[in-house]
Amino acid sequence: TKDDDFAEQLFITNNHNYLLFFTNKGKVYWLKAYKLPAASRYSKGKAIVNLLNVEKDEKISNVLPIQAFDDRHFLLFATKKGIIKKTSLMEYSNPRKAGIAAINLIKDDELIKVRLTPGTLKMILGTKEGMAVKFDEKDVRNMGRKATGVRGVRLDKNDEVIGLEVARVDASLLTITENGYGKR
């Protein structure tokens, strides 16, 4: 990696799976896993923006490997301004080279996180100022692809959402600050 670069996501997938690339501007792009160029472990790799038709001001915020599109799974979206949206995975099954709108964002909002869920999980939404809210995913109704979503958390003036995680009973939540302090 370059000096200012770091690994942010790591996942295992198969060659024929789709990779859904979600941008901070609320768009989604598709790419089959086998279309990513193979490289040695010492190479830098190739920038994803060279493989997708993303706009200049768009950044990839999340990548999801999808084995099959079905109506039993959902995509749960979280935005910087605290908006939550749940949409059936089937709504994203028709790939277009130029991408499609995954969520309708309000002014000055950005897509932070997207999770593939069965629709029955408990989730935790965390903010920059250290606040968190736990909610049942069943309480968020299923919406269409072009919907904006519903309020997931009320934020103070300078606060913003930074993460969305599954709240498992058998696990702990670890938070790490910008300066390296951790809390379980």
Short mmCIF file of N, CA and C in Angstrom, two decimals:
data_model
loop_
_atom_site.label_atom_id
_atom_site.label_comp_id
_atom_site.label_asym_id
_atom_site.label_seq_id
_atom_site.Cartn_x
_atom_site.Cartn_y
_atom_site.Cartn_z
N THR A 1 0.83 -1.19 0.00
CA THR A 1 0.00 0.00 0.00
C THR A 1 0.87 1.24 0.00
N LYS A 2 0.27 2.34 -0.37
CA LYS A 2 0.98 3.62 -0.30
C LYS A 2 1.00 4.10 1.14
N ASP A 3 1.81 5.11 1.44
CA ASP A 3 1.98 5.58 2.81
C ASP A 3 0.67 6.01 3.47
N ASP A 4 -0.19 6.72 2.73
CA ASP A 4 -1.43 7.23 3.31
C ASP A 4 -2.62 6.30 3.04
N ASP A 5 -2.36 5.09 2.58
CA ASP A 5 -3.42 4.15 2.25
C ASP A 5 -3.46 3.03 3.29
N PHE A 6 -4.63 2.42 3.48
CA PHE A 6 -4.75 1.32 4.42
C PHE A 6 -5.92 0.43 4.00
N ALA A 7 -5.89 -0.82 4.45
CA ALA A 7 -6.96 -1.76 4.15
C ALA A 7 -8.16 -1.41 5.01
N GLU A 8 -9.32 -1.32 4.39
CA GLU A 8 -10.53 -0.96 5.12
C GLU A 8 -11.54 -2.10 5.18
N GLN A 9 -11.62 -2.92 4.14
CA GLN A 9 -12.54 -4.04 4.11
C GLN A 9 -11.81 -5.28 3.63
N LEU A 10 -12.20 -6.41 4.18
CA LEU A 10 -11.64 -7.68 3.78
C LEU A 10 -12.78 -8.69 3.76
N PHE A 11 -12.94 -9.41 2.67
CA PHE A 11 -13.99 -10.42 2.60
C PHE A 11 -13.57 -11.51 1.63
N ILE A 12 -14.24 -12.65 1.74
CA ILE A 12 -13.98 -13.79 0.87
C ILE A 12 -15.17 -13.94 -0.07
N THR A 13 -14.89 -14.16 -1.34
CA THR A 13 -15.96 -14.30 -2.33
C THR A 13 -15.54 -15.29 -3.40
N ASN A 14 -16.47 -15.66 -4.25
CA ASN A 14 -16.20 -16.55 -5.38
C ASN A 14 -16.14 -15.74 -6.67
N ASN A 15 -15.52 -16.30 -7.69
CA ASN A 15 -15.36 -15.60 -8.97
C ASN A 15 -16.67 -15.16 -9.60
N HIS A 16 -17.73 -15.95 -9.47
CA HIS A 16 -18.99 -15.64 -10.14
C HIS A 16 -19.94 -14.81 -9.29
N ASN A 17 -19.53 -14.43 -8.12
CA ASN A 17 -20.35 -13.55 -7.29
C ASN A 17 -20.28 -12.12 -7.80
N TYR A 18 -21.34 -11.39 -7.57
CA TYR A 18 -21.34 -9.96 -7.86
C TYR A 18 -20.70 -9.21 -6.70
N LEU A 19 -20.01 -8.15 -7.01
CA LEU A 19 -19.54 -7.21 -6.01
C LEU A 19 -20.34 -5.94 -6.22
N LEU A 20 -21.05 -5.50 -5.18
CA LEU A 20 -21.81 -4.26 -5.24
C LEU A 20 -20.98 -3.17 -4.59
N PHE A 21 -20.67 -2.15 -5.35
CA PHE A 21 -19.87 -1.02 -4.87
C PHE A 21 -20.81 0.14 -4.61
N PHE A 22 -20.92 0.56 -3.36
CA PHE A 22 -21.78 1.68 -2.98
C PHE A 22 -20.91 2.91 -2.79
N THR A 23 -21.35 4.04 -3.33
CA THR A 23 -20.57 5.27 -3.21
C THR A 23 -21.17 6.18 -2.15
N ASN A 24 -20.39 7.16 -1.73
CA ASN A 24 -20.85 8.11 -0.74
C ASN A 24 -22.01 8.96 -1.26
N LYS A 25 -22.20 9.03 -2.54
CA LYS A 25 -23.29 9.82 -3.15
C LYS A 25 -24.57 9.00 -3.31
N GLY A 26 -24.59 7.77 -2.84
CA GLY A 26 -25.81 6.97 -2.84
C GLY A 26 -26.04 6.15 -4.10
N LYS A 27 -25.02 5.93 -4.90
CA LYS A 27 -25.15 5.10 -6.10
C LYS A 27 -24.54 3.73 -5.86
N VAL A 28 -24.96 2.76 -6.68
CA VAL A 28 -24.41 1.42 -6.59
C VAL A 28 -23.95 0.99 -7.98
N TYR A 29 -22.79 0.33 -8.03
CA TYR A 29 -22.20 -0.19 -9.26
C TYR A 29 -21.96 -1.68 -9.07
N TRP A 30 -22.03 -2.44 -10.14
CA TRP A 30 -21.84 -3.90 -10.11
C TRP A 30 -20.55 -4.26 -10.83
N LEU A 31 -19.94 -5.35 -10.37
CA LEU A 31 -18.79 -5.91 -11.05
C LEU A 31 -18.69 -7.38 -10.63
N LYS A 32 -18.53 -8.25 -11.60
CA LYS A 32 -18.30 -9.66 -11.27
C LYS A 32 -16.90 -9.78 -10.68
N ALA A 33 -16.74 -10.66 -9.71
CA ALA A 33 -15.45 -10.79 -9.02
C ALA A 33 -14.35 -11.21 -9.97
N TYR A 34 -14.64 -12.03 -10.97
CA TYR A 34 -13.59 -12.47 -11.89
C TYR A 34 -13.09 -11.34 -12.80
N LYS A 35 -13.79 -10.21 -12.85
CA LYS A 35 -13.34 -9.08 -13.66
C LYS A 35 -12.29 -8.22 -12.95
N LEU A 36 -12.07 -8.49 -11.68
CA LEU A 36 -10.98 -7.80 -10.98
C LEU A 36 -9.67 -8.42 -11.43
N PRO A 37 -8.67 -7.62 -11.77
CA PRO A 37 -7.41 -8.19 -12.25
C PRO A 37 -6.65 -8.90 -11.13
N ALA A 38 -6.11 -10.06 -11.47
CA ALA A 38 -5.29 -10.81 -10.52
C ALA A 38 -3.94 -10.11 -10.38
N ALA A 39 -3.37 -10.18 -9.18
CA ALA A 39 -2.09 -9.52 -8.93
C ALA A 39 -1.31 -10.34 -7.90
N SER A 40 -0.01 -10.14 -7.88
CA SER A 40 0.81 -10.83 -6.90
C SER A 40 0.64 -10.16 -5.54
N ARG A 41 1.13 -10.80 -4.51
CA ARG A 41 0.96 -10.24 -3.17
C ARG A 41 1.83 -9.00 -2.95
N TYR A 42 2.81 -8.76 -3.81
CA TYR A 42 3.69 -7.60 -3.67
C TYR A 42 3.25 -6.42 -4.52
N SER A 43 2.28 -6.61 -5.38
CA SER A 43 1.86 -5.51 -6.26
C SER A 43 0.92 -4.56 -5.53
N LYS A 44 0.80 -3.33 -6.03
CA LYS A 44 -0.07 -2.33 -5.44
C LYS A 44 -1.53 -2.60 -5.76
N GLY A 45 -1.79 -3.27 -6.87
CA GLY A 45 -3.16 -3.48 -7.30
C GLY A 45 -3.60 -2.37 -8.25
N LYS A 46 -4.88 -2.35 -8.56
CA LYS A 46 -5.43 -1.36 -9.47
C LYS A 46 -6.56 -0.63 -8.78
N ALA A 47 -6.64 0.67 -8.98
CA ALA A 47 -7.69 1.47 -8.35
C ALA A 47 -9.06 1.05 -8.89
N ILE A 48 -10.01 0.84 -7.99
CA ILE A 48 -11.36 0.41 -8.37
C ILE A 48 -12.02 1.44 -9.28
N VAL A 49 -11.72 2.71 -9.07
CA VAL A 49 -12.34 3.75 -9.89
C VAL A 49 -11.95 3.62 -11.37
N ASN A 50 -10.88 2.88 -11.67
CA ASN A 50 -10.50 2.63 -13.05
C ASN A 50 -11.32 1.50 -13.67
N LEU A 51 -12.00 0.72 -12.85
CA LEU A 51 -12.81 -0.39 -13.33
C LEU A 51 -14.30 -0.05 -13.39
N LEU A 52 -14.70 1.00 -12.71
CA LEU A 52 -16.11 1.41 -12.66
C LEU A 52 -16.26 2.81 -13.25
N ASN A 53 -17.46 3.15 -13.66
CA ASN A 53 -17.73 4.48 -14.23
C ASN A 53 -18.20 5.44 -13.14
N VAL A 54 -17.41 5.62 -12.11
CA VAL A 54 -17.80 6.54 -11.04
C VAL A 54 -17.49 7.97 -11.43
N GLU A 55 -18.27 8.90 -10.87
CA GLU A 55 -18.04 10.32 -11.14
C GLU A 55 -16.85 10.82 -10.34
N LYS A 56 -16.36 12.01 -10.68
CA LYS A 56 -15.15 12.56 -10.04
C LYS A 56 -15.28 12.69 -8.53
N ASP A 57 -16.41 13.19 -8.05
CA ASP A 57 -16.57 13.46 -6.63
C ASP A 57 -17.10 12.27 -5.83
N GLU A 58 -17.22 11.11 -6.45
CA GLU A 58 -17.70 9.92 -5.75
C GLU A 58 -16.55 9.10 -5.20
N LYS A 59 -16.77 8.54 -4.00
CA LYS A 59 -15.81 7.64 -3.38
C LYS A 59 -16.55 6.36 -3.01
N ILE A 60 -15.88 5.24 -3.12
CA ILE A 60 -16.48 3.97 -2.73
C ILE A 60 -16.54 3.94 -1.20
N SER A 61 -17.74 3.80 -0.65
CA SER A 61 -17.89 3.77 0.80
C SER A 61 -18.08 2.36 1.34
N ASN A 62 -18.55 1.44 0.49
CA ASN A 62 -18.82 0.10 0.96
C ASN A 62 -18.84 -0.87 -0.21
N VAL A 63 -18.39 -2.11 0.02
CA VAL A 63 -18.43 -3.17 -1.00
C VAL A 63 -19.09 -4.39 -0.37
N LEU A 64 -20.06 -4.96 -1.10
CA LEU A 64 -20.73 -6.17 -0.62
C LEU A 64 -20.63 -7.27 -1.66
N PRO A 65 -20.15 -8.45 -1.29
CA PRO A 65 -20.19 -9.59 -2.21
C PRO A 65 -21.58 -10.22 -2.14
N ILE A 66 -22.20 -10.44 -3.30
CA ILE A 66 -23.55 -11.00 -3.36
C ILE A 66 -23.50 -12.27 -4.20
N GLN A 67 -23.91 -13.39 -3.60
CA GLN A 67 -23.91 -14.65 -4.32
C GLN A 67 -25.12 -14.74 -5.24
N ALA A 68 -26.30 -14.39 -4.74
CA ALA A 68 -27.52 -14.45 -5.54
C ALA A 68 -28.50 -13.39 -5.04
N PHE A 69 -29.23 -12.79 -5.97
CA PHE A 69 -30.25 -11.81 -5.62
C PHE A 69 -31.54 -12.55 -5.31
N ASP A 70 -32.10 -12.31 -4.12
CA ASP A 70 -33.35 -12.96 -3.73
C ASP A 70 -34.21 -11.98 -2.94
N ASP A 71 -35.43 -12.37 -2.66
CA ASP A 71 -36.32 -11.49 -1.90
C ASP A 71 -36.36 -11.84 -0.41
N ARG A 72 -35.46 -12.70 0.05
CA ARG A 72 -35.36 -13.05 1.47
C ARG A 72 -34.33 -12.19 2.21
N HIS A 73 -33.51 -11.46 1.48
CA HIS A 73 -32.48 -10.63 2.10
C HIS A 73 -32.75 -9.15 1.81
N PHE A 74 -32.17 -8.32 2.65
CA PHE A 74 -32.36 -6.87 2.54
C PHE A 74 -31.02 -6.17 2.60
N LEU A 75 -30.99 -4.96 2.08
CA LEU A 75 -29.85 -4.07 2.27
C LEU A 75 -30.28 -3.00 3.25
N LEU A 76 -29.50 -2.81 4.30
CA LEU A 76 -29.78 -1.79 5.31
C LEU A 76 -28.74 -0.69 5.14
N PHE A 77 -29.21 0.53 4.89
CA PHE A 77 -28.35 1.68 4.62
C PHE A 77 -28.31 2.59 5.84
N ALA A 78 -27.17 3.23 6.08
CA ALA A 78 -27.03 4.25 7.11
C ALA A 78 -26.31 5.44 6.49
N THR A 79 -26.83 6.65 6.74
CA THR A 79 -26.20 7.85 6.20
C THR A 79 -25.57 8.68 7.33
N LYS A 80 -24.74 9.62 6.94
CA LYS A 80 -24.02 10.48 7.88
C LYS A 80 -24.97 11.29 8.76
N LYS A 81 -26.14 11.66 8.23
CA LYS A 81 -27.09 12.47 8.99
C LYS A 81 -28.11 11.64 9.76
N GLY A 82 -27.86 10.34 9.91
CA GLY A 82 -28.70 9.50 10.77
C GLY A 82 -29.91 8.87 10.11
N ILE A 83 -29.95 8.82 8.80
CA ILE A 83 -31.07 8.21 8.09
C ILE A 83 -30.79 6.72 7.91
N ILE A 84 -31.83 5.90 8.12
CA ILE A 84 -31.76 4.45 7.94
C ILE A 84 -32.76 4.06 6.86
N LYS A 85 -32.37 3.11 6.01
CA LYS A 85 -33.28 2.63 4.97
C LYS A 85 -33.07 1.14 4.78
N LYS A 86 -34.18 0.40 4.65
CA LYS A 86 -34.13 -1.04 4.40
C LYS A 86 -34.85 -1.31 3.09
N THR A 87 -34.16 -2.00 2.16
CA THR A 87 -34.71 -2.31 0.85
C THR A 87 -34.42 -3.76 0.50
N SER A 88 -35.36 -4.39 -0.18
CA SER A 88 -35.19 -5.77 -0.62
C SER A 88 -34.00 -5.87 -1.58
N LEU A 89 -33.22 -6.92 -1.46
CA LEU A 89 -32.06 -7.13 -2.32
C LEU A 89 -32.45 -7.23 -3.79
N MET A 90 -33.64 -7.74 -4.07
CA MET A 90 -34.11 -7.89 -5.46
C MET A 90 -34.21 -6.54 -6.19
N GLU A 91 -34.36 -5.45 -5.46
CA GLU A 91 -34.45 -4.12 -6.08
C GLU A 91 -33.15 -3.74 -6.81
N TYR A 92 -32.05 -4.44 -6.51
CA TYR A 92 -30.74 -4.12 -7.06
C TYR A 92 -30.23 -5.21 -8.00
N SER A 93 -31.12 -6.01 -8.54
CA SER A 93 -30.72 -7.17 -9.33
C SER A 93 -30.48 -6.89 -10.81
N ASN A 94 -30.77 -5.69 -11.30
CA ASN A 94 -30.56 -5.35 -12.71
C ASN A 94 -29.38 -4.41 -12.86
N PRO A 95 -28.19 -4.97 -13.12
CA PRO A 95 -27.00 -4.12 -13.18
C PRO A 95 -26.99 -3.21 -14.41
N ARG A 96 -26.47 -2.02 -14.21
CA ARG A 96 -26.24 -1.08 -15.30
C ARG A 96 -24.80 -0.60 -15.19
N LYS A 97 -24.17 -0.44 -16.32
CA LYS A 97 -22.76 -0.05 -16.34
C LYS A 97 -22.53 1.31 -15.66
N ALA A 98 -23.48 2.22 -15.83
CA ALA A 98 -23.35 3.56 -15.24
C ALA A 98 -23.82 3.60 -13.80
N GLY A 99 -24.26 2.47 -13.25
CA GLY A 99 -24.74 2.43 -11.87
C GLY A 99 -26.17 2.93 -11.77
N ILE A 100 -26.76 2.76 -10.58
CA ILE A 100 -28.11 3.24 -10.32
C ILE A 100 -28.14 3.90 -8.95
N ALA A 101 -29.18 4.68 -8.72
CA ALA A 101 -29.37 5.30 -7.40
C ALA A 101 -29.79 4.23 -6.41
N ALA A 102 -29.04 4.09 -5.34
CA ALA A 102 -29.35 3.09 -4.31
C ALA A 102 -30.20 3.69 -3.21
N ILE A 103 -30.02 4.98 -2.95
CA ILE A 103 -30.75 5.69 -1.90
C ILE A 103 -30.83 7.16 -2.31
N ASN A 104 -31.95 7.78 -1.98
CA ASN A 104 -32.13 9.20 -2.25
C ASN A 104 -31.61 9.97 -1.04
N LEU A 105 -30.54 10.70 -1.22
CA LEU A 105 -29.91 11.42 -0.11
C LEU A 105 -30.40 12.85 -0.03
N ILE A 106 -30.55 13.35 1.22
CA ILE A 106 -30.90 14.75 1.40
C ILE A 106 -29.64 15.60 1.23
N LYS A 107 -29.80 16.91 1.18
CA LYS A 107 -28.68 17.82 0.93
C LYS A 107 -27.57 17.64 1.99
N ASP A 108 -26.33 17.61 1.52
CA ASP A 108 -25.13 17.49 2.35
C ASP A 108 -25.04 16.17 3.13
N ASP A 109 -25.76 15.14 2.70
CA ASP A 109 -25.70 13.84 3.35
C ASP A 109 -24.84 12.90 2.52
N GLU A 110 -24.31 11.87 3.16
CA GLU A 110 -23.48 10.87 2.48
C GLU A 110 -23.83 9.49 3.00
N LEU A 111 -23.67 8.50 2.14
CA LEU A 111 -23.88 7.11 2.53
C LEU A 111 -22.64 6.65 3.30
N ILE A 112 -22.86 6.10 4.49
CA ILE A 112 -21.77 5.67 5.35
C ILE A 112 -21.56 4.16 5.28
N LYS A 113 -22.64 3.40 5.44
CA LYS A 113 -22.52 1.95 5.56
C LYS A 113 -23.73 1.27 4.96
N VAL A 114 -23.50 0.10 4.35
CA VAL A 114 -24.56 -0.76 3.82
C VAL A 114 -24.29 -2.16 4.33
N ARG A 115 -25.33 -2.82 4.85
CA ARG A 115 -25.20 -4.18 5.36
C ARG A 115 -26.22 -5.08 4.68
N LEU A 116 -25.82 -6.29 4.36
CA LEU A 116 -26.72 -7.31 3.85
C LEU A 116 -27.28 -8.05 5.06
N THR A 117 -28.62 -8.08 5.19
CA THR A 117 -29.24 -8.67 6.37
C THR A 117 -30.42 -9.57 5.98
N PRO A 118 -30.81 -10.45 6.90
CA PRO A 118 -32.02 -11.25 6.66
C PRO A 118 -33.29 -10.50 7.05
N GLY A 119 -33.16 -9.31 7.63
CA GLY A 119 -34.32 -8.50 8.02
C GLY A 119 -34.80 -8.72 9.44
N THR A 120 -34.06 -9.50 10.22
CA THR A 120 -34.51 -9.84 11.58
C THR A 120 -33.47 -9.53 12.65
N LEU A 121 -32.44 -8.81 12.33
CA LEU A 121 -31.34 -8.58 13.28
C LEU A 121 -31.58 -7.35 14.15
N LYS A 122 -30.84 -7.29 15.23
CA LYS A 122 -30.77 -6.06 16.03
C LYS A 122 -29.49 -5.35 15.60
N MET A 123 -29.57 -4.03 15.42
CA MET A 123 -28.46 -3.26 14.89
C MET A 123 -28.06 -2.16 15.87
N ILE A 124 -26.82 -1.70 15.76
CA ILE A 124 -26.31 -0.57 16.54
C ILE A 124 -25.82 0.48 15.57
N LEU A 125 -26.28 1.70 15.77
CA LEU A 125 -25.87 2.85 14.97
C LEU A 125 -25.01 3.72 15.87
N GLY A 126 -23.75 3.96 15.49
CA GLY A 126 -22.83 4.73 16.31
C GLY A 126 -22.51 6.08 15.71
N THR A 127 -22.27 7.09 16.57
CA THR A 127 -21.99 8.44 16.10
C THR A 127 -20.57 8.87 16.46
N LYS A 128 -20.13 9.92 15.83
CA LYS A 128 -18.79 10.47 16.01
C LYS A 128 -18.54 10.95 17.45
N GLU A 129 -19.58 11.46 18.10
CA GLU A 129 -19.46 11.98 19.46
C GLU A 129 -19.60 10.88 20.52
N GLY A 130 -19.62 9.60 20.10
CA GLY A 130 -19.64 8.50 21.05
C GLY A 130 -21.02 8.02 21.47
N MET A 131 -22.06 8.50 20.82
CA MET A 131 -23.41 8.04 21.14
C MET A 131 -23.74 6.82 20.29
N ALA A 132 -24.67 5.99 20.77
CA ALA A 132 -25.09 4.81 20.02
C ALA A 132 -26.56 4.54 20.30
N VAL A 133 -27.22 3.97 19.33
CA VAL A 133 -28.61 3.56 19.49
C VAL A 133 -28.74 2.14 18.97
N LYS A 134 -29.45 1.31 19.74
CA LYS A 134 -29.68 -0.07 19.36
C LYS A 134 -31.14 -0.17 18.94
N PHE A 135 -31.39 -0.81 17.79
CA PHE A 135 -32.76 -0.93 17.31
C PHE A 135 -32.96 -2.27 16.64
N ASP A 136 -34.21 -2.69 16.57
CA ASP A 136 -34.59 -3.93 15.92
C ASP A 136 -34.83 -3.62 14.44
N GLU A 137 -34.21 -4.38 13.58
CA GLU A 137 -34.34 -4.14 12.14
C GLU A 137 -35.79 -4.32 11.66
N LYS A 138 -36.56 -5.11 12.38
CA LYS A 138 -37.97 -5.31 12.02
C LYS A 138 -38.77 -4.02 12.13
N ASP A 139 -38.29 -3.06 12.95
CA ASP A 139 -39.00 -1.79 13.13
C ASP A 139 -38.82 -0.85 11.93
N VAL A 140 -37.87 -1.13 11.06
CA VAL A 140 -37.66 -0.32 9.86
C VAL A 140 -38.41 -0.99 8.72
N ARG A 141 -39.38 -0.30 8.15
CA ARG A 141 -40.18 -0.91 7.09
C ARG A 141 -39.39 -1.02 5.80
N ASN A 142 -39.78 -1.98 4.97
CA ASN A 142 -39.16 -2.18 3.67
C ASN A 142 -39.58 -1.05 2.73
N MET A 143 -38.61 -0.43 2.06
CA MET A 143 -38.89 0.71 1.18
C MET A 143 -38.38 0.42 -0.23
N GLY A 144 -38.80 1.22 -1.18
CA GLY A 144 -38.33 1.10 -2.55
C GLY A 144 -36.92 1.62 -2.71
N ARG A 145 -36.35 1.35 -3.87
CA ARG A 145 -34.96 1.71 -4.14
C ARG A 145 -34.73 3.21 -4.12
N LYS A 146 -35.68 4.00 -4.56
CA LYS A 146 -35.48 5.45 -4.66
C LYS A 146 -35.93 6.22 -3.41
N ALA A 147 -36.31 5.52 -2.35
CA ALA A 147 -36.76 6.16 -1.13
C ALA A 147 -35.59 6.78 -0.38
N THR A 148 -35.90 7.72 0.50
CA THR A 148 -34.89 8.38 1.32
C THR A 148 -34.60 7.59 2.58
N GLY A 149 -35.62 7.09 3.24
CA GLY A 149 -35.45 6.34 4.48
C GLY A 149 -36.12 7.05 5.64
N VAL A 150 -35.83 6.59 6.85
CA VAL A 150 -36.41 7.15 8.07
C VAL A 150 -35.29 7.54 9.02
N ARG A 151 -35.64 8.36 10.01
CA ARG A 151 -34.63 8.80 10.98
C ARG A 151 -34.23 7.62 11.86
N GLY A 152 -32.96 7.34 11.93
CA GLY A 152 -32.45 6.28 12.76
C GLY A 152 -31.97 6.79 14.10
N VAL A 153 -31.49 8.03 14.12
CA VAL A 153 -30.97 8.63 15.35
C VAL A 153 -31.04 10.16 15.21
N ARG A 154 -31.36 10.83 16.33
CA ARG A 154 -31.32 12.30 16.35
C ARG A 154 -29.89 12.70 16.72
N LEU A 155 -29.36 13.65 15.96
CA LEU A 155 -27.97 14.05 16.14
C LEU A 155 -27.86 15.46 16.66
N ASP A 156 -26.81 15.72 17.46
CA ASP A 156 -26.49 17.09 17.85
C ASP A 156 -25.93 17.83 16.65
N LYS A 157 -25.70 19.11 16.80
CA LYS A 157 -25.29 19.97 15.69
C LYS A 157 -24.03 19.47 14.97
N ASN A 158 -22.99 19.11 15.69
CA ASN A 158 -21.71 18.72 15.08
C ASN A 158 -21.50 17.21 15.01
N ASP A 159 -22.52 16.44 15.35
CA ASP A 159 -22.40 14.99 15.37
C ASP A 159 -22.78 14.39 14.02
N GLU A 160 -22.29 13.19 13.75
CA GLU A 160 -22.64 12.47 12.53
C GLU A 160 -22.47 10.98 12.76
N VAL A 161 -23.19 10.18 11.98
CA VAL A 161 -23.11 8.73 12.10
C VAL A 161 -21.80 8.25 11.47
N ILE A 162 -21.12 7.31 12.16
CA ILE A 162 -19.86 6.77 11.63
C ILE A 162 -19.90 5.27 11.41
N GLY A 163 -20.93 4.58 11.96
CA GLY A 163 -20.94 3.13 11.81
C GLY A 163 -22.29 2.50 12.05
N LEU A 164 -22.45 1.32 11.45
CA LEU A 164 -23.65 0.50 11.62
C LEU A 164 -23.17 -0.94 11.77
N GLU A 165 -23.49 -1.56 12.90
CA GLU A 165 -23.03 -2.92 13.16
C GLU A 165 -24.17 -3.78 13.69
N VAL A 166 -24.01 -5.09 13.56
CA VAL A 166 -24.97 -6.05 14.09
C VAL A 166 -24.75 -6.18 15.59
N ALA A 167 -25.84 -6.12 16.36
CA ALA A 167 -25.77 -6.27 17.82
C ALA A 167 -26.04 -7.73 18.15
N ARG A 168 -24.98 -8.51 18.31
CA ARG A 168 -25.13 -9.93 18.63
C ARG A 168 -25.08 -10.12 20.14
N VAL A 169 -25.88 -11.06 20.64
CA VAL A 169 -25.93 -11.34 22.08
C VAL A 169 -24.64 -11.98 22.55
N ASP A 170 -24.00 -12.77 21.71
CA ASP A 170 -22.80 -13.52 22.11
C ASP A 170 -21.50 -12.78 21.81
N ALA A 171 -21.57 -11.47 21.52
CA ALA A 171 -20.37 -10.73 21.15
C ALA A 171 -20.30 -9.40 21.90
N SER A 172 -19.13 -8.79 21.86
CA SER A 172 -18.92 -7.48 22.47
C SER A 172 -18.73 -6.44 21.38
N LEU A 173 -19.02 -5.20 21.71
CA LEU A 173 -18.81 -4.09 20.79
C LEU A 173 -17.52 -3.38 21.19
N LEU A 174 -16.60 -3.27 20.26
CA LEU A 174 -15.33 -2.60 20.50
C LEU A 174 -15.33 -1.28 19.74
N THR A 175 -15.14 -0.18 20.44
CA THR A 175 -15.03 1.12 19.79
C THR A 175 -13.59 1.59 19.92
N ILE A 176 -13.08 2.16 18.84
CA ILE A 176 -11.71 2.67 18.81
C ILE A 176 -11.76 4.11 18.34
N THR A 177 -11.09 5.00 19.08
CA THR A 177 -11.11 6.42 18.73
C THR A 177 -10.02 6.76 17.72
N GLU A 178 -10.07 7.96 17.22
CA GLU A 178 -9.10 8.44 16.25
C GLU A 178 -7.68 8.42 16.81
N ASN A 179 -7.54 8.66 18.13
CA ASN A 179 -6.23 8.67 18.77
C ASN A 179 -5.80 7.32 19.29
N GLY A 180 -6.58 6.26 19.01
CA GLY A 180 -6.17 4.91 19.36
C GLY A 180 -6.70 4.38 20.69
N TYR A 181 -7.58 5.09 21.36
CA TYR A 181 -8.17 4.58 22.59
C TYR A 181 -9.27 3.61 22.25
N GLY A 182 -9.34 2.51 22.99
CA GLY A 182 -10.35 1.50 22.73
C GLY A 182 -11.21 1.26 23.95
N LYS A 183 -12.46 0.85 23.71
CA LYS A 183 -13.38 0.55 24.79
C LYS A 183 -14.25 -0.60 24.36
N ARG A 184 -14.41 -1.61 25.22
CA ARG A 184 -15.25 -2.77 24.92
C ARG A 184 -16.54 -2.69 25.68
#
